[in-house]
mmCIF file of C-alpha atoms in Angstrom:
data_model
loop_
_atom_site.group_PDB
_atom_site.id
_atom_site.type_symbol
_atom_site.label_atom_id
_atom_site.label_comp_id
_atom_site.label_asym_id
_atom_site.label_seq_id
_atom_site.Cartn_x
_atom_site.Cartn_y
_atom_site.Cartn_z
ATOM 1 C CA UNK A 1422 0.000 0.000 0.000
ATOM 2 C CA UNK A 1423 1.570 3.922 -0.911
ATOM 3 C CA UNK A 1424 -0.290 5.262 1.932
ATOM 4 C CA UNK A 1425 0.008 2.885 4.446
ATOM 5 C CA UNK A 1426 -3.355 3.699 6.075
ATOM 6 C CA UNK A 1427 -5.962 0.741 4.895
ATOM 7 C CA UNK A 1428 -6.436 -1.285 2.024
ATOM 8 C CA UNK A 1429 -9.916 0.091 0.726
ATOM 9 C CA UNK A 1430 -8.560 3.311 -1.404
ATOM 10 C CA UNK A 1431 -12.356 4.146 -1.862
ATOM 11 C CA UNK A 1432 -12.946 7.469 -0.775
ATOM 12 C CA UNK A 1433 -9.196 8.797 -0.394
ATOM 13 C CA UNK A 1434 -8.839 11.665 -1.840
ATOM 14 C CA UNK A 1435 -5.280 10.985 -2.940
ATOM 15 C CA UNK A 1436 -6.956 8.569 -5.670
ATOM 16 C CA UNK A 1437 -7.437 10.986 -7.980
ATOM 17 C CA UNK A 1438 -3.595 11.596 -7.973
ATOM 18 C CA UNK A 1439 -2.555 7.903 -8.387
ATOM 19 C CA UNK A 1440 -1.255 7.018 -5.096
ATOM 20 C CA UNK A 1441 0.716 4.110 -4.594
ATOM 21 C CA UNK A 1442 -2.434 2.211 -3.551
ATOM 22 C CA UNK A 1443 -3.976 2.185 -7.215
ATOM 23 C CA UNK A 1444 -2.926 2.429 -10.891
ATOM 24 C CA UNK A 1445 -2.105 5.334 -11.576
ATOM 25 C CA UNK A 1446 -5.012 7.478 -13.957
ATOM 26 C CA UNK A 1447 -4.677 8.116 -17.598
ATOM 27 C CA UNK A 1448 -4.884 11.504 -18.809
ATOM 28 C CA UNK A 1449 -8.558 12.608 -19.414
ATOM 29 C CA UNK A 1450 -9.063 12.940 -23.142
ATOM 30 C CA UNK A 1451 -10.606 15.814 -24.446
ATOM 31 C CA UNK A 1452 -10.724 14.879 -27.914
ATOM 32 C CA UNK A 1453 -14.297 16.347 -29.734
ATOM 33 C CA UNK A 1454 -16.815 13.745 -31.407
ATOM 34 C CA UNK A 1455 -17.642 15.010 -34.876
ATOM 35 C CA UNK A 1456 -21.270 15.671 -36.029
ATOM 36 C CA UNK A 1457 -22.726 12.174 -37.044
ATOM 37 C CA UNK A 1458 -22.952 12.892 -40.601
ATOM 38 C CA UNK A 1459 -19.800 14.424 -40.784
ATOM 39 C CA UNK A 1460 -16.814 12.632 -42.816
ATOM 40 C CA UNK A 1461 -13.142 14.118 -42.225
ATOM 41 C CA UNK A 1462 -9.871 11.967 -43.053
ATOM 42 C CA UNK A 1463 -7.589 14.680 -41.775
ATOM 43 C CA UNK A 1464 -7.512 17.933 -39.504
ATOM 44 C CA UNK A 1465 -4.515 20.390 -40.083
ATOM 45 C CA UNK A 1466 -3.844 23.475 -38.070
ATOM 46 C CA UNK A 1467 -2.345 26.878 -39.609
ATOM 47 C CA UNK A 1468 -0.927 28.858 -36.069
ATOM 48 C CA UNK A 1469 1.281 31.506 -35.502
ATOM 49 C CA UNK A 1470 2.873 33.199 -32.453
ATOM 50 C CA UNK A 1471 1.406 36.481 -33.120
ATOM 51 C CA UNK A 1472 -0.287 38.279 -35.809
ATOM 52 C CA UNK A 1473 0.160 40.167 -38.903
ATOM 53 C CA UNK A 1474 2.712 37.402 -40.785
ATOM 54 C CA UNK A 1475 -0.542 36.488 -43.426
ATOM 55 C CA UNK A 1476 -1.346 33.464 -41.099
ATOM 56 C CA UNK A 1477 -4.755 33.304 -43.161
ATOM 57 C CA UNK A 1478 -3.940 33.559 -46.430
ATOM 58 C CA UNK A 1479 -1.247 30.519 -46.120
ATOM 59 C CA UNK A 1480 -4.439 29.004 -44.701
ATOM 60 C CA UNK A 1481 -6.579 30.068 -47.637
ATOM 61 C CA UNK A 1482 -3.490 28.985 -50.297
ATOM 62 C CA UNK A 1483 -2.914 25.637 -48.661
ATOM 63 C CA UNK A 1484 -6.853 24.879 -48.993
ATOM 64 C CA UNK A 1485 -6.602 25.572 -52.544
ATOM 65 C CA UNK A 1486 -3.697 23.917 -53.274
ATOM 66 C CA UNK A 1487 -5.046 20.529 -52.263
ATOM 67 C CA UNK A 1488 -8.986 20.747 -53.789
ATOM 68 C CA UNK A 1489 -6.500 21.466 -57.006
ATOM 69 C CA UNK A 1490 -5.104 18.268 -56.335
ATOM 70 C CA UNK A 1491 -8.360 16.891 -56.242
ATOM 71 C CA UNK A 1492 -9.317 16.649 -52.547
ATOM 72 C CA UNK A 1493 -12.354 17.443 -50.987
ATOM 73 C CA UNK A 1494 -11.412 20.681 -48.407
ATOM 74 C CA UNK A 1495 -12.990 22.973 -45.829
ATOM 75 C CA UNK A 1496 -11.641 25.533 -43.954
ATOM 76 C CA UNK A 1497 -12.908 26.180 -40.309
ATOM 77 C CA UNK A 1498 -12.372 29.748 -39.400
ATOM 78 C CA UNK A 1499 -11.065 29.546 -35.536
ATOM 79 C CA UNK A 1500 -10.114 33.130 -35.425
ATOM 80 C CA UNK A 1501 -13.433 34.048 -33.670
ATOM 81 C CA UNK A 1502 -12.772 37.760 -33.006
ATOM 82 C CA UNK A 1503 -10.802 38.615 -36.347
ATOM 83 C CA UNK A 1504 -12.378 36.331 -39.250
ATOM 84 C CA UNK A 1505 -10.664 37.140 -42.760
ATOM 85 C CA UNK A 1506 -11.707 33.912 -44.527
ATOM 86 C CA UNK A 1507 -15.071 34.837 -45.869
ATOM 87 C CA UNK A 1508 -13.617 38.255 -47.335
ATOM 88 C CA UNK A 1509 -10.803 36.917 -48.961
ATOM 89 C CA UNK A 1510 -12.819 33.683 -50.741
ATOM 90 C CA UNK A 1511 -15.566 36.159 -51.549
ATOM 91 C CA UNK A 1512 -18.467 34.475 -49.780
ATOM 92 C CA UNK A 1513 -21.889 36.558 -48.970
ATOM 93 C CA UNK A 1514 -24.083 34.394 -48.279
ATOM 94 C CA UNK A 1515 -25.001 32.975 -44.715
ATOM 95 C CA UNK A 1516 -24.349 30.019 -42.682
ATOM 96 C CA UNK A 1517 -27.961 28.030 -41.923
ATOM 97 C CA UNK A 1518 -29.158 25.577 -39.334
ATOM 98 C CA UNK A 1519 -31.647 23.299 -38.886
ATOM 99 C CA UNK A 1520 -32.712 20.725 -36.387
ATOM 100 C CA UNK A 1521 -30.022 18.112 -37.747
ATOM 101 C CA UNK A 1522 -26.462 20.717 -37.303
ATOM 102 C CA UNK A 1523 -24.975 23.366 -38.705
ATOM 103 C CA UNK A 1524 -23.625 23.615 -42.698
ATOM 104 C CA UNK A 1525 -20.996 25.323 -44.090
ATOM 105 C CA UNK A 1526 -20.791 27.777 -47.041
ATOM 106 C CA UNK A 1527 -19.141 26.827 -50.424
ATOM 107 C CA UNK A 1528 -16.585 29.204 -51.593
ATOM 108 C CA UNK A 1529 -16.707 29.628 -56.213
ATOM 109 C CA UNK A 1530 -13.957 26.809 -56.527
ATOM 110 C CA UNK A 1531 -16.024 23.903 -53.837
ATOM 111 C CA UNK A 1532 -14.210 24.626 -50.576
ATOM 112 C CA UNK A 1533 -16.147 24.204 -47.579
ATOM 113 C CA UNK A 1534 -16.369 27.410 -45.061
ATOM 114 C CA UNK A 1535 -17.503 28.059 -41.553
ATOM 115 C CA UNK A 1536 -16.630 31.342 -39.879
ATOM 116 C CA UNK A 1537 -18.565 33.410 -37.037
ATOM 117 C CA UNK A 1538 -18.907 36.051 -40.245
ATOM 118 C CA UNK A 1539 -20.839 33.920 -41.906
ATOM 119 C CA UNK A 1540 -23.461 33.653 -38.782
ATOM 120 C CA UNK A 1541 -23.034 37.570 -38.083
ATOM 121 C CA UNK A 1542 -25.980 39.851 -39.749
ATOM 122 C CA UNK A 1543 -23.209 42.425 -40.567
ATOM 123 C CA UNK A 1544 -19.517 41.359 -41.583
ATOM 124 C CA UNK A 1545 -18.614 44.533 -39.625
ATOM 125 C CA UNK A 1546 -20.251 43.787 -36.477
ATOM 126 C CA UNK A 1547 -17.705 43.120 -33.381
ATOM 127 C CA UNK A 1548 -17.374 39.868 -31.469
ATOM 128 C CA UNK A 1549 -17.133 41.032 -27.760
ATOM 129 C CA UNK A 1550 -17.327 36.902 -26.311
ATOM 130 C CA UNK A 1551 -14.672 36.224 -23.649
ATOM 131 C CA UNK A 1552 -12.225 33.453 -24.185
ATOM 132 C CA UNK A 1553 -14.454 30.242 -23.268
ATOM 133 C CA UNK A 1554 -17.244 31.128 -25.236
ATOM 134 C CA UNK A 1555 -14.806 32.045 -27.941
ATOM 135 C CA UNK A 1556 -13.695 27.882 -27.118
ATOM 136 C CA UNK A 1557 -16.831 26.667 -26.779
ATOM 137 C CA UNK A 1558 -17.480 28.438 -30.442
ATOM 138 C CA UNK A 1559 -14.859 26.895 -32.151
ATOM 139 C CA UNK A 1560 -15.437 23.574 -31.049
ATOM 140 C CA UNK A 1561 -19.184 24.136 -32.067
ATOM 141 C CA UNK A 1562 -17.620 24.420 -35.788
ATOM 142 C CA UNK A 1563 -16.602 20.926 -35.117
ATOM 143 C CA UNK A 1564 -18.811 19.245 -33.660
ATOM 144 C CA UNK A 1565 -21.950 20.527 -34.365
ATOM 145 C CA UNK A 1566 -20.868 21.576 -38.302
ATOM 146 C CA UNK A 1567 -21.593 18.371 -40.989
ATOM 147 C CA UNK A 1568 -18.525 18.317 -42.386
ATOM 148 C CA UNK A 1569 -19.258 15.913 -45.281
ATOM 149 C CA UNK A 1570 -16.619 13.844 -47.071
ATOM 150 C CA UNK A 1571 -13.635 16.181 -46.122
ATOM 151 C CA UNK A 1572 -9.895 15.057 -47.400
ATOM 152 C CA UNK A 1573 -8.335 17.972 -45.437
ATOM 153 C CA UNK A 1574 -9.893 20.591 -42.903
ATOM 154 C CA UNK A 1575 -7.763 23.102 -42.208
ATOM 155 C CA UNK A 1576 -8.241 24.972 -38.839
ATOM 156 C CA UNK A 1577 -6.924 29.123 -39.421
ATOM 157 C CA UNK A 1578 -5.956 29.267 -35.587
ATOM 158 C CA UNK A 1579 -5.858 32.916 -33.762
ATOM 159 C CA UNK A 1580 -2.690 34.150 -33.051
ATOM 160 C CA UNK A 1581 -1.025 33.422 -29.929
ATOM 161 C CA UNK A 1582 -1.103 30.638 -27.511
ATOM 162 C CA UNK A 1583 -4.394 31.433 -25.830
ATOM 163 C CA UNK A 1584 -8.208 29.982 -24.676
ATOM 164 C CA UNK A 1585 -8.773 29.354 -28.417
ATOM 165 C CA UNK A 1586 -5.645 27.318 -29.585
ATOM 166 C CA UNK A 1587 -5.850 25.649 -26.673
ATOM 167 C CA UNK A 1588 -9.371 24.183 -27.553
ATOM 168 C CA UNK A 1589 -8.123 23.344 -30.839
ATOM 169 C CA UNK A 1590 -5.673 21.642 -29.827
ATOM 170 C CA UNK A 1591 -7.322 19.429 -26.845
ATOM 171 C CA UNK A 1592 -10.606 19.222 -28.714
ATOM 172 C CA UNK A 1593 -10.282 19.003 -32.457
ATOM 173 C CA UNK A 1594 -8.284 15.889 -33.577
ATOM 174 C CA UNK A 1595 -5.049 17.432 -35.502
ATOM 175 C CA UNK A 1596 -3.107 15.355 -37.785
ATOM 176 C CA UNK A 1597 -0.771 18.053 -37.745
ATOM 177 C CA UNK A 1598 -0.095 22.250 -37.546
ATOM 178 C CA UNK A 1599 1.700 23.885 -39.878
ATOM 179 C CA UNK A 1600 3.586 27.307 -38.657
ATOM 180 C CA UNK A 1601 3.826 30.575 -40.246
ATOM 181 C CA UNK A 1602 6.132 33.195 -39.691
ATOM 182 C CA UNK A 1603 7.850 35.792 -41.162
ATOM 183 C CA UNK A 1604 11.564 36.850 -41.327
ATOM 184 C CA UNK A 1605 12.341 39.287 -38.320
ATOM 185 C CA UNK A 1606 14.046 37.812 -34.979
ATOM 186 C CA UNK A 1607 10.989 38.911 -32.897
ATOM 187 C CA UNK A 1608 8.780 36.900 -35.119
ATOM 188 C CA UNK A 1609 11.725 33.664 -35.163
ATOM 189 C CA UNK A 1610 11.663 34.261 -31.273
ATOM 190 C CA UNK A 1611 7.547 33.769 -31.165
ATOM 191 C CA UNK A 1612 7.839 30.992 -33.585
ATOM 192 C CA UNK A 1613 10.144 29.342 -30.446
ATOM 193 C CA UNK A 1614 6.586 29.777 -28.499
ATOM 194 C CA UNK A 1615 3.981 28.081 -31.095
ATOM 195 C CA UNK A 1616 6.737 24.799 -31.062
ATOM 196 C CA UNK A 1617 6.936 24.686 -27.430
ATOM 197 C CA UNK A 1618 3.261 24.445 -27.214
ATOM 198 C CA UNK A 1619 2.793 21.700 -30.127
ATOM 199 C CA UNK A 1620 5.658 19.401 -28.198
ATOM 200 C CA UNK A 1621 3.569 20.075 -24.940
ATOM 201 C CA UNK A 1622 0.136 19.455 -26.518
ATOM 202 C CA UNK A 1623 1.680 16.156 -28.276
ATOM 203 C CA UNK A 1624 0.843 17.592 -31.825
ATOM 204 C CA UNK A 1625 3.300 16.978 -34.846
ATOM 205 C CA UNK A 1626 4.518 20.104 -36.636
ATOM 206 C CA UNK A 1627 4.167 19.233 -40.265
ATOM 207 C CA UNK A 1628 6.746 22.525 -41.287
ATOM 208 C CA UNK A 1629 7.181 26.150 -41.419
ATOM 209 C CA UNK A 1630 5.979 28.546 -43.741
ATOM 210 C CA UNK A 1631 8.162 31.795 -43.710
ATOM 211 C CA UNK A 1632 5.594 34.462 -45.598
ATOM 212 C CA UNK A 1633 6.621 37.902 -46.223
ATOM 213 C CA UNK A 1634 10.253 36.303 -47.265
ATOM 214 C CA UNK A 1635 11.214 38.624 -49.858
ATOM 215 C CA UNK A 1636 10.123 40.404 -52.813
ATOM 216 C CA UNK A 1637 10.754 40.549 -56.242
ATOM 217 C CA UNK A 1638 11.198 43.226 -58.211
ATOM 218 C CA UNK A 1639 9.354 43.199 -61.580
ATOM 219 C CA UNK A 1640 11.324 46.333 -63.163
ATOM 220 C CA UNK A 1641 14.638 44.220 -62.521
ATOM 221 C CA UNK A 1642 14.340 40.682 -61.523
ATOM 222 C CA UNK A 1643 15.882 41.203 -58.223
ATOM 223 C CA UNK A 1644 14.523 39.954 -55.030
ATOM 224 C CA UNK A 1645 14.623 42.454 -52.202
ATOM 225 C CA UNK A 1646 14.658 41.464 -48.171
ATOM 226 C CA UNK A 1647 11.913 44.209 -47.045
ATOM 227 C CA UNK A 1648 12.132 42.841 -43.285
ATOM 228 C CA UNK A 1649 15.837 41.829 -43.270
ATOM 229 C CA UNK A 1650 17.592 38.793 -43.257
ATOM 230 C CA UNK A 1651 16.018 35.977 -42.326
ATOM 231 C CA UNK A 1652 16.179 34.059 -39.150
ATOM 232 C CA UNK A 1653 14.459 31.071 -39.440
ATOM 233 C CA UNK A 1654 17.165 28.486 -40.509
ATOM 234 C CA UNK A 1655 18.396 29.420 -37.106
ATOM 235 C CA UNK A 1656 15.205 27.711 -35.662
ATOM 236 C CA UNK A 1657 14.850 24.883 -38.159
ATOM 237 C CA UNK A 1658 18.239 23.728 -37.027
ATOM 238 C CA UNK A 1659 17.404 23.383 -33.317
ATOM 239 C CA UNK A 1660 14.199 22.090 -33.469
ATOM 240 C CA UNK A 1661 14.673 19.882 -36.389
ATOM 241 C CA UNK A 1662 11.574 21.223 -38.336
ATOM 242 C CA UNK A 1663 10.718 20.898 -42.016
ATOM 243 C CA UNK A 1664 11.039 24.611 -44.497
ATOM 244 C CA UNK A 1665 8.036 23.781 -46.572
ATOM 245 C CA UNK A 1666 8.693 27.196 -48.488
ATOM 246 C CA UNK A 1667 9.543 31.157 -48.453
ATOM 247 C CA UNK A 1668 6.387 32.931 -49.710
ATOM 248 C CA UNK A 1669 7.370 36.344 -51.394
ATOM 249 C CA UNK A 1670 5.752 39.614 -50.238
ATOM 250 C CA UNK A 1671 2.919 39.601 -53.335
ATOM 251 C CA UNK A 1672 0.390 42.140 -53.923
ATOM 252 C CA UNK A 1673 -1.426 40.398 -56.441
ATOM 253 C CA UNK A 1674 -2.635 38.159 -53.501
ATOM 254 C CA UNK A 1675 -3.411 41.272 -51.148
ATOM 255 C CA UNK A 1676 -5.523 42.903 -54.350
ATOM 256 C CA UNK A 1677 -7.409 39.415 -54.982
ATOM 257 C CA UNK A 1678 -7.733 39.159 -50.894
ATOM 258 C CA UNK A 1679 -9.120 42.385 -51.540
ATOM 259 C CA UNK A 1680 -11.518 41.548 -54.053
ATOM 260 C CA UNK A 1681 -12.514 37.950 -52.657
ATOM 261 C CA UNK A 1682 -11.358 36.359 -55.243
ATOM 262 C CA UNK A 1683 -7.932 34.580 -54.238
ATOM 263 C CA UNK A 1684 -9.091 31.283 -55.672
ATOM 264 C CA UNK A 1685 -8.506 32.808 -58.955
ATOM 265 C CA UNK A 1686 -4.561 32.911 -58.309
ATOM 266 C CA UNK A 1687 -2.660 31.457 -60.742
ATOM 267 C CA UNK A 1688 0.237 29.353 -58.400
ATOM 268 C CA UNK A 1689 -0.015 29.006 -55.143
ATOM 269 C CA UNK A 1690 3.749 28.347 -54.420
ATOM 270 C CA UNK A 1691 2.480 25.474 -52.055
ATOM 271 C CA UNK A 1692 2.478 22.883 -54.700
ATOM 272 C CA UNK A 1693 5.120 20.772 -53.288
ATOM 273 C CA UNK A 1694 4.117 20.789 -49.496
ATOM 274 C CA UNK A 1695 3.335 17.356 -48.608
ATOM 275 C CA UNK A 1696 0.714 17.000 -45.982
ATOM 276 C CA UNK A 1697 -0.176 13.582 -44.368
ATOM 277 C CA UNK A 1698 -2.245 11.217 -46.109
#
């Protein structure tokens, strides 16, 4: 016996903990059930340690790239309080329920959307919800959302490491998270933060996406470093993650972002990520 007091542990309240008197508990999974009729093979995350390094548009290129592959994709829009999704794949038209669940909107080119925008009477109106309901939201979008025969969902995360990612990550079933950054240090030093939390959650990193890498010049072919020199080999090396590719600063994508029509870009420069099957 660990205690040494009596051989019945019923009642102890050092059970819970996994005394030496009985096997020691198994951590309490979390893990979401999808809606009944909802199909999906794989669930990938898109994070970031902060904002403003185009976190949602890798989202929005990576969901493209694979229903031009020929698999069947959604995108669930987990940044509650700043949704972009909707604008950029030009979708007006609302989100419905019935009795049965919730369905998503269809973007021009078949993609599969749900976004708080999409429930919202105005696309301007605020979201003032504090960080559990902003959970409890998110996992709503998968749970209560028929997701129907979906290859790949991809999951545009909020930045940061807060209420929300933490509900996608102990709730929604990832296959994976892919990381996007940009060059500066600050940005290589919050990239640091977004690992960390993957190795503690147990979730593989699939890569690193460094947007905002450089930009070429039209006039003279050059490529120009508008942030500086990058730093993310620096983390690659230590943590042993996977470059999937250097996005240049393009404002063709901002103007079709713009216009909601980014499924209408020509290459993706995503082509080649692999993504688990």
């Amino acid at each position: 016996m660990g205690c040494g007091s009596s051989s019945d542990c019923g009642g102890c309240p050092s059970q819970s903990s996994g005394c030496g008197g009985g096997a020691p508990q198994q951590p309490q999974d979390l893990t979401a059930p999808l809606h009944e009729l909802s199909s999906v093979k794989h669930v990938i995350g898109v994070v970031s340690g902060k904002g403003g390094v185009g976190k949602s548009s890798v989202t929005s290129l990576m969901a493209i790239t694979m229903a031009r592959k020929g698999y069947k994709v959604g995108i669930l829009d987990a940044d509650i309080t700043g949704p972009s999704i909707p604008k950029m794949f030009g979708i007006k038209e609302k989100a419905y329920a019935d009795e049965i669940g919730m369905y998503p909107v269809k973007s021009k080119g078949g993609i599969d959307v749900m976004s708080v925008n999409l429930l919202l009477e105005n696309d301007t109106d605020p979201v003032l919800w504090r960080g559990p309901i902003l959970g409890n939201v998110v996992k709503q979008f998968y749970t209560d959302v028929i997701w129907k025969d979906i290859d790949y969902l991809f999951v545009d995360m909020p930045p940061g490491t807060g209420d929300v990612a933490i509900t996608v990550y102990q709730s929604l079933k990832l296959d994976g998270i892919i990381i996007v950054t940009s060059p500066q240090d600050l940005v290589s030093m919050i990239v640091e933060k977004a690992v960390k939390m993957a190795d503690l959650m147990q979730v593989p990193i699939i890569g690193v996406v460094e947007n905002y890498s450089y930009f070429h010049c039209p006039d003279n072919g050059k490529d120009y470093q508008i942030f500086g020199e990058s730093h993310i080999e620096e983390i690659l090396q230590k943590y042993g993650l996977l470059l999937l590719n250097r996005l240049p600063i393009d404002p063709t994508i901002a103007n079709l972002c713009d216009q909601g029509d980014i499924e209408s870009i020509e290459k993706t420069n995503l082509e080649n990520v692999s993504l688990p099957e």
